[in-house]
mmCIF file of C-alpha atoms in Angstrom:
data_model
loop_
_atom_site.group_PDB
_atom_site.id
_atom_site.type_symbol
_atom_site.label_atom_id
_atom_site.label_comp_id
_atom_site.label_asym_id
_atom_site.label_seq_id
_atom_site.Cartn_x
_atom_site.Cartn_y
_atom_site.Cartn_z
ATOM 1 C CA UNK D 1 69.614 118.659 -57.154
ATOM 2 C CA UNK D 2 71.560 121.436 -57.926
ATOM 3 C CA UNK D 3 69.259 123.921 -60.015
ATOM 4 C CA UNK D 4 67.934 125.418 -62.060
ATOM 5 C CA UNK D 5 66.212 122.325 -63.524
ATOM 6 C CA UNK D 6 67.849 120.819 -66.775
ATOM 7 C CA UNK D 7 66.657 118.181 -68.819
ATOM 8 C CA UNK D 8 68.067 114.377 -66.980
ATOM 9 C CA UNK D 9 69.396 111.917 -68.779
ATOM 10 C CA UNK D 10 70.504 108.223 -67.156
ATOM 11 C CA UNK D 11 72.719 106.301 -68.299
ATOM 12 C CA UNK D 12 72.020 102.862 -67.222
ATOM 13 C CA UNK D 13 73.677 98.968 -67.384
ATOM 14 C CA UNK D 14 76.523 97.306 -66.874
ATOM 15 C CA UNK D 15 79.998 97.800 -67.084
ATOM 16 C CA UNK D 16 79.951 99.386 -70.533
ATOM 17 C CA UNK D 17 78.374 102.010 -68.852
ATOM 18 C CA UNK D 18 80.211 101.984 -65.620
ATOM 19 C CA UNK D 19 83.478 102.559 -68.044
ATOM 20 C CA UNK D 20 81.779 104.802 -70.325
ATOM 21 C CA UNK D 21 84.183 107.806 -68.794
ATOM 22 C CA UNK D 22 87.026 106.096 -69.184
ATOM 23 C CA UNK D 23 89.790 106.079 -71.719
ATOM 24 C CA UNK D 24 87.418 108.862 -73.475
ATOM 25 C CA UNK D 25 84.134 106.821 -72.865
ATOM 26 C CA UNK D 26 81.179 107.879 -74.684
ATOM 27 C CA UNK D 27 79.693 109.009 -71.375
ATOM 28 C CA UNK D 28 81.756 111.320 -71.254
ATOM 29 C CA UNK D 29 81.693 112.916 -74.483
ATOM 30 C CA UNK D 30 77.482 112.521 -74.116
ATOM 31 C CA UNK D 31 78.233 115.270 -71.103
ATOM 32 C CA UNK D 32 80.548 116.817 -73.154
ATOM 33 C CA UNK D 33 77.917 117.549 -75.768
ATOM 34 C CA UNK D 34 75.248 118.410 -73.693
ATOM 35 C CA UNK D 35 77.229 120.472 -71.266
ATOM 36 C CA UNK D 36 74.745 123.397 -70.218
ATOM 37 C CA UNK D 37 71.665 121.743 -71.605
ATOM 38 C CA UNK D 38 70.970 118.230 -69.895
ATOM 39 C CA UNK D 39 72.675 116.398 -66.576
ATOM 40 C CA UNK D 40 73.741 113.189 -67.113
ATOM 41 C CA UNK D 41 73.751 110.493 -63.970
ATOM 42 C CA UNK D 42 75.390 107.706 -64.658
ATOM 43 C CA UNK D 43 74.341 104.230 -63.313
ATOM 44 C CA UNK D 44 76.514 101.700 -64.628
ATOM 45 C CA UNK D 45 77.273 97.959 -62.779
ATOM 46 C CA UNK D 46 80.430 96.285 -63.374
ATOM 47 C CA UNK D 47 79.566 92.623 -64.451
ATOM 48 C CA UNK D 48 75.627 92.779 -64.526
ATOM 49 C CA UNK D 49 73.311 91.500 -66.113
ATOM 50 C CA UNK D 50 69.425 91.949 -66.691
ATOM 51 C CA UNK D 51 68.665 89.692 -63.781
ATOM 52 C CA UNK D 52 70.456 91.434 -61.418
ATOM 53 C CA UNK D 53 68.802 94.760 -63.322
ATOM 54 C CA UNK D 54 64.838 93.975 -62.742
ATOM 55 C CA UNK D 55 65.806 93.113 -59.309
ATOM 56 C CA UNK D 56 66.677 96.802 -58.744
ATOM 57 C CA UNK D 57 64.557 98.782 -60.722
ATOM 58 C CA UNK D 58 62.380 100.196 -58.277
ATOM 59 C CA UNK D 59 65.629 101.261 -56.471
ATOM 60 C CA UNK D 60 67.640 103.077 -59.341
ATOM 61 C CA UNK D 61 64.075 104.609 -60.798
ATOM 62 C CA UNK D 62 61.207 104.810 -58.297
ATOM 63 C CA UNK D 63 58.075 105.835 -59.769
ATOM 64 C CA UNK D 64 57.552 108.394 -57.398
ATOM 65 C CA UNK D 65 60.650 110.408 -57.657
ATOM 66 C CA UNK D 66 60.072 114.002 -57.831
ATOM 67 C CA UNK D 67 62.049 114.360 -61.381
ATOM 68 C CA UNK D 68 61.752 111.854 -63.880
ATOM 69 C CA UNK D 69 64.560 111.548 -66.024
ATOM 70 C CA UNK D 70 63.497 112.959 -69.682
ATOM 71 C CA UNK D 71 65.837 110.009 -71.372
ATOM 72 C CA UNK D 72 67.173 106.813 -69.984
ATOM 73 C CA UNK D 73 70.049 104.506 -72.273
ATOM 74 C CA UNK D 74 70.180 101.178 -71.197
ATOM 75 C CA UNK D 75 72.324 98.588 -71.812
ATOM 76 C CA UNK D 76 72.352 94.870 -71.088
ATOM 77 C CA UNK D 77 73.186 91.985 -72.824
ATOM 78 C CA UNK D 78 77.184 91.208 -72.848
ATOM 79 C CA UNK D 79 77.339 89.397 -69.791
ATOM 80 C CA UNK D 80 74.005 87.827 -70.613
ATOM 81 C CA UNK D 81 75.064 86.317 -73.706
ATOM 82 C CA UNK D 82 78.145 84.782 -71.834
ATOM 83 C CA UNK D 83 78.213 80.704 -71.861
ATOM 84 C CA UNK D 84 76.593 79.097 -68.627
ATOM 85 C CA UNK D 85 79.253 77.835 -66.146
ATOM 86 C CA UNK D 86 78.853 74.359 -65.119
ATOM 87 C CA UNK D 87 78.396 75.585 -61.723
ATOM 88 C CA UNK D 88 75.316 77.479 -62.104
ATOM 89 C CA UNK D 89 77.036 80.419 -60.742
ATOM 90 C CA UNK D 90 77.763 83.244 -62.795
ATOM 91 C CA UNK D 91 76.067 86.107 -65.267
ATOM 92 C CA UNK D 92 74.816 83.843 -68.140
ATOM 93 C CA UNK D 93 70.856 84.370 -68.797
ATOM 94 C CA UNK D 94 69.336 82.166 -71.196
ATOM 95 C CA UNK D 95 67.893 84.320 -74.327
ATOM 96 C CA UNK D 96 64.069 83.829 -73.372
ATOM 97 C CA UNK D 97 64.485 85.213 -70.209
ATOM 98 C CA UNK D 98 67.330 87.899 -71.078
ATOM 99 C CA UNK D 99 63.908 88.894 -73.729
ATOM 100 C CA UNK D 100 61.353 88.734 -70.589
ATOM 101 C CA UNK D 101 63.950 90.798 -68.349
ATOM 102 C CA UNK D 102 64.449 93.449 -71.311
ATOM 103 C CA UNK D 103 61.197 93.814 -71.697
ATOM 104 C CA UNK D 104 60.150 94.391 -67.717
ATOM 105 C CA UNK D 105 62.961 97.021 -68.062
ATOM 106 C CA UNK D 106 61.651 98.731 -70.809
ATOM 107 C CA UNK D 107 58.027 98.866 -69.275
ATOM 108 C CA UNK D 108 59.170 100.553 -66.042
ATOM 109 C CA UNK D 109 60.647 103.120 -68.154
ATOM 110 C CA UNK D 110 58.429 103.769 -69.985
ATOM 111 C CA UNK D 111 56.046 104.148 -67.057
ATOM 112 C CA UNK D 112 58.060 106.576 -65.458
ATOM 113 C CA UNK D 113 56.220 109.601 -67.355
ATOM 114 C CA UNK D 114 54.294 110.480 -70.355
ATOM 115 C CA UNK D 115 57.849 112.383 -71.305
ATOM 116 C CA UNK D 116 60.744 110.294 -70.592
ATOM 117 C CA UNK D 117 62.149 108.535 -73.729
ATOM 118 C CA UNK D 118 64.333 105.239 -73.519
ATOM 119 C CA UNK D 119 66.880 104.130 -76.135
ATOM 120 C CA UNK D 120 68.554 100.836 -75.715
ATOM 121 C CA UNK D 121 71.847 99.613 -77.176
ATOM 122 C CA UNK D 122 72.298 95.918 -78.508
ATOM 123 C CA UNK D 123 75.418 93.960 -77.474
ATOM 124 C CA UNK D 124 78.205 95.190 -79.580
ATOM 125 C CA UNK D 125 80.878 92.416 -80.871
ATOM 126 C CA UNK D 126 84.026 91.113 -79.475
ATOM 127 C CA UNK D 127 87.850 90.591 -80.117
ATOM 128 C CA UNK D 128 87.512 87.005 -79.302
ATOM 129 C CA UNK D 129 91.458 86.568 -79.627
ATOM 130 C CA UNK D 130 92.222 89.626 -77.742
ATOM 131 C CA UNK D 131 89.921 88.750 -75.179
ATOM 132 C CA UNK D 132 91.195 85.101 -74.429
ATOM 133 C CA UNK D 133 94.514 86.600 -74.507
ATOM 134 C CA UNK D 134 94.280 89.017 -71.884
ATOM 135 C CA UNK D 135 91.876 87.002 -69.865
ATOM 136 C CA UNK D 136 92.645 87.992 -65.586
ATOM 137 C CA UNK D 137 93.845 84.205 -63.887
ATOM 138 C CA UNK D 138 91.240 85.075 -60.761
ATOM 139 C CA UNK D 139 88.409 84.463 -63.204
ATOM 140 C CA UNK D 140 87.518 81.216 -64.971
ATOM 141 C CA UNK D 141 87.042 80.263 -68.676
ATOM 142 C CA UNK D 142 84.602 83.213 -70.084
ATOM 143 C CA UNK D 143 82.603 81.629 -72.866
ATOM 144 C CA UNK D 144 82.226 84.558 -75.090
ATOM 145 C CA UNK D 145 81.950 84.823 -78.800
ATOM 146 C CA UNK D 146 80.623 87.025 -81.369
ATOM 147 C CA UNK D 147 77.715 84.210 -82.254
ATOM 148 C CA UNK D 148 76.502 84.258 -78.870
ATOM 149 C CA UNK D 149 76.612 88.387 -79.285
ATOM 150 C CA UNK D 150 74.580 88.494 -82.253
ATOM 151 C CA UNK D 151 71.903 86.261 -81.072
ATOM 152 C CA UNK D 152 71.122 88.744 -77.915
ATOM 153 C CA UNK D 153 71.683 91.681 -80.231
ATOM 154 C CA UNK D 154 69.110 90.684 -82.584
ATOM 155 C CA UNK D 155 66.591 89.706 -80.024
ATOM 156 C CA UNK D 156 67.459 93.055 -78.552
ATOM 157 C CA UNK D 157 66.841 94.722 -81.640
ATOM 158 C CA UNK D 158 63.089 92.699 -81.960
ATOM 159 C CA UNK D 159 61.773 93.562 -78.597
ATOM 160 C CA UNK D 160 62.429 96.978 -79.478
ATOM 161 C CA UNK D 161 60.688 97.060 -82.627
ATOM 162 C CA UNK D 162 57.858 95.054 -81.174
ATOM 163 C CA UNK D 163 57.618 97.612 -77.890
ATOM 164 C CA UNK D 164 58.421 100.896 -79.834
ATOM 165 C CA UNK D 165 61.363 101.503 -78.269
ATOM 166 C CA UNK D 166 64.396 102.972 -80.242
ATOM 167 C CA UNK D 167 67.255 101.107 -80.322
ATOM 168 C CA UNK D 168 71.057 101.529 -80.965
ATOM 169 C CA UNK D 169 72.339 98.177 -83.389
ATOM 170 C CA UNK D 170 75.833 98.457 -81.935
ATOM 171 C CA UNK D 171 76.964 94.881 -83.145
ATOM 172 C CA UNK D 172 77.028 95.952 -86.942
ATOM 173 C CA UNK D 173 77.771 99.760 -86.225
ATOM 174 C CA UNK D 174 81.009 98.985 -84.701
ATOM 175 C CA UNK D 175 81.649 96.545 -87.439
ATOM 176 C CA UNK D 176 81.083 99.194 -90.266
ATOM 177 C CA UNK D 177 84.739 100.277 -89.457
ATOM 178 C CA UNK D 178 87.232 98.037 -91.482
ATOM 179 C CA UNK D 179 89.858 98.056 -88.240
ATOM 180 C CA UNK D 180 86.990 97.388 -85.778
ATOM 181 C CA UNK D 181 88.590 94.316 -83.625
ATOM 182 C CA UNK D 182 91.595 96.013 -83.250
ATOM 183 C CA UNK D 183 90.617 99.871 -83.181
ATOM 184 C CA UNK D 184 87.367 99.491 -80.759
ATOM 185 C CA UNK D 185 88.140 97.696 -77.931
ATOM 186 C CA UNK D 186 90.433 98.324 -74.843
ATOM 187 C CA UNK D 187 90.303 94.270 -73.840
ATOM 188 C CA UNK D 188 88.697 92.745 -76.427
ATOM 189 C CA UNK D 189 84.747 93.648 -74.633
ATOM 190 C CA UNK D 190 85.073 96.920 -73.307
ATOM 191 C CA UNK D 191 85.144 100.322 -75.723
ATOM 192 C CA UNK D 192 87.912 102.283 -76.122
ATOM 193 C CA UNK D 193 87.685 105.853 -77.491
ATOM 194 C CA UNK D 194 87.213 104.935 -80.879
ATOM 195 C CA UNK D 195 84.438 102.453 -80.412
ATOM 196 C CA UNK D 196 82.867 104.999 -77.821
ATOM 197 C CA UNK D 197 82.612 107.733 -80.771
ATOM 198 C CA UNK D 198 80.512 105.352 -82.652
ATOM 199 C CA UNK D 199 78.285 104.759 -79.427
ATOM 200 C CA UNK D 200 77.885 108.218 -79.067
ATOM 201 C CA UNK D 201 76.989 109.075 -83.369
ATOM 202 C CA UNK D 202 74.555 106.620 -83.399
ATOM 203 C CA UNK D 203 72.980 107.954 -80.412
ATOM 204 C CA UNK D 204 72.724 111.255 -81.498
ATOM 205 C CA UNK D 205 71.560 110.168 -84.996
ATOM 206 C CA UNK D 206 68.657 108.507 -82.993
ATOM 207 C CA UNK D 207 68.196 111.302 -80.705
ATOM 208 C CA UNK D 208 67.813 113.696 -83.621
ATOM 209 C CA UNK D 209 65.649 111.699 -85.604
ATOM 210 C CA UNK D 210 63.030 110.943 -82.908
ATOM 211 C CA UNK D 211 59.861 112.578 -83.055
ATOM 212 C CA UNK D 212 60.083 113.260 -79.650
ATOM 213 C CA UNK D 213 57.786 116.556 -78.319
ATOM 214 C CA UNK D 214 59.993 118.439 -76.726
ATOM 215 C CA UNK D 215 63.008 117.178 -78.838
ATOM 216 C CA UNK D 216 65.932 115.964 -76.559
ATOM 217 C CA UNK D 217 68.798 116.982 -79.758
ATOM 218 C CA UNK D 218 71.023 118.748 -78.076
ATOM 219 C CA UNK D 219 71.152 121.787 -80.637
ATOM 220 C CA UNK D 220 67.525 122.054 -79.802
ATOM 221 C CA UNK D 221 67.215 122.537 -76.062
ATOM 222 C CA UNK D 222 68.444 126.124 -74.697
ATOM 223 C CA UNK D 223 71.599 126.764 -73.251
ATOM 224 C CA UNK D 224 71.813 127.314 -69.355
ATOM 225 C CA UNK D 225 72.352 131.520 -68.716
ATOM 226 C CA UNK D 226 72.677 131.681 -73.249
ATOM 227 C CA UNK D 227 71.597 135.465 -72.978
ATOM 228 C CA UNK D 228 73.942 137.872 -74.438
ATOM 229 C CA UNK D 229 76.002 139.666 -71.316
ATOM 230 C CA UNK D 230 78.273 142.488 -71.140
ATOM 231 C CA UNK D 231 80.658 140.403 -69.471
ATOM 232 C CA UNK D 232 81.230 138.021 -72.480
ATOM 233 C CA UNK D 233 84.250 138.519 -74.212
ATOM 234 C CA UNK D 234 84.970 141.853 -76.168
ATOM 235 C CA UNK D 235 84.358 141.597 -80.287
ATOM 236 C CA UNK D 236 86.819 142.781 -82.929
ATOM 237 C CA UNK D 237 85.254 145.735 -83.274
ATOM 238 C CA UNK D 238 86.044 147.109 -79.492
ATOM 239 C CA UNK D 239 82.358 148.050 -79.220
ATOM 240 C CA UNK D 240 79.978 144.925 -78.214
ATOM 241 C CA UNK D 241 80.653 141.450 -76.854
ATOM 242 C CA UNK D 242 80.553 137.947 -78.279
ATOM 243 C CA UNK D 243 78.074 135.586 -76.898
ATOM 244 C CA UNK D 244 79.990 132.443 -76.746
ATOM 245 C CA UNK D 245 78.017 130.025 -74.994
ATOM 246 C CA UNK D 246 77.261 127.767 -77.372
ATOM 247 C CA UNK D 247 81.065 127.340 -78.850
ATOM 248 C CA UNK D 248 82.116 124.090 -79.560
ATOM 249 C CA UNK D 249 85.771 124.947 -80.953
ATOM 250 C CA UNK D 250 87.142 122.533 -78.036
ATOM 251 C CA UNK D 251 86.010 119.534 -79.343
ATOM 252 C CA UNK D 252 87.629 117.041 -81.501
ATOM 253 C CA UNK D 253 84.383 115.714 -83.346
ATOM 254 C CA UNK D 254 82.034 118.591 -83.881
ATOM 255 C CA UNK D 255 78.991 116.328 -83.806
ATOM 256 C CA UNK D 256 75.952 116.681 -85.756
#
């Protein structure tokens, strides 16, 4: 750890995370927004699913870790919801035990420490046409479809109310934006920047509106070395310096 101590937030799942600072991923603009006040690791896995997630929980979060992340984002459920191969082989888990897996993840979480907060996201929807169009010929027929989506989003969306455990509702956020199949995705699945600003506004709406004691907003926690310095850049009036630590001029979206 490279100190002092900040605030650590994980961002955990599969490969909407791994990608999530990529092509402007909402990862990115998460450490963007919270540079100076919270660390962000990022723990994504490229075709996972929940199965393969409660397998390694222990691993990625031990309980006896000497810092306990103070937020953790998970997502799962995309590669889930995917139609079983004939095979047997493959990342299709049937809803009941997508819920069960879910809900094992939340409870280590939440287990973790009296202070660290989870939020997870539901499976967002899908370019269906996009996606069979620009489907790799190493892989075989992905059964994927915006039904399938919604089913794991809304049980997603229940174990969270029934556990207490806020929750991003990315399959009708994304679809809020008239252009959404074409403006959200880079292959039809994955997020491209657009879709990964809506990731990150609903996140902060949730983050903000938390009761959470201390608050994780990132206007709320202090700003690494924020003390006025006589080494900050010189004012207008020749005399005194501005403090400009907490300028956010650079950025695009100047996010609430």
């Amino acid at each position: 750890m490279v100190g002092p101590g900040r605030p650590v937030f994980v961002l955990f799942g599969s490969s909407i995370v791994q990608f999530s600072y990529s092509n402007d991923g909402w990862g990115a603009i998460l450490a963007d927004v919270y540079a100076r006040k919270a660390d962000i690791f990022l723990r994504g896995y490229l075709g996972w699913n929940s199965r393969r997630a409660v397998q390694v929980l222990d691993k990625i979060f031990p309980k006896d870790a000497a810092v306990q992340p103070s937020l953790v984002i998970v997502y799962f459920g995309g590669n889930d919801s995917m139609g079983p191969h004939p095979s047997g082989l493959g990342p299709h888990v049937p809803l009941p035990e997508y819920i069960e897996n879910m809900r094992k993840i939340a409870t280590h979480l939440k287990g973790l420490s009296e202070t660290t907060r989870v939020i997870f996201l539901s499976s967002p929807p899908l370019n269906e046409e996009m996606l069979r169009r620009l489907r790799s010929s190493v892989l075989s027929e992905l059964v994927r479809t915006n039904e399938r989506c919604q089913r794991y989003s809304e049980a997603c969306m229940e174990l969270c109310k029934e556990m207490d455990v806020k929750v991003v509702d990315l399959y009708n956020a994304i679809q809020k934006r008239e252009d959404w199949s074409t403006a959200c995705f880079t292959d039809g699945v994955h997020l491209s920047s657009e879709g990964s600003k809506i990731v990150v506004e609903e996140i902060l709406k949730v983050i903000k509106e938390a009761e959470w004691e201390p608050s994780l907003h990132w206007k709320s926690l202090p700003t690494e070395f924020g003390e006025d310095s006589p080494y900050d850049v010189v004012a207008s009036d020749g005399t005194s310096t501005v403090n400009i630590s907490n300028f956010t001029f650079h950025r695009e979206m100047q996010w609430d």
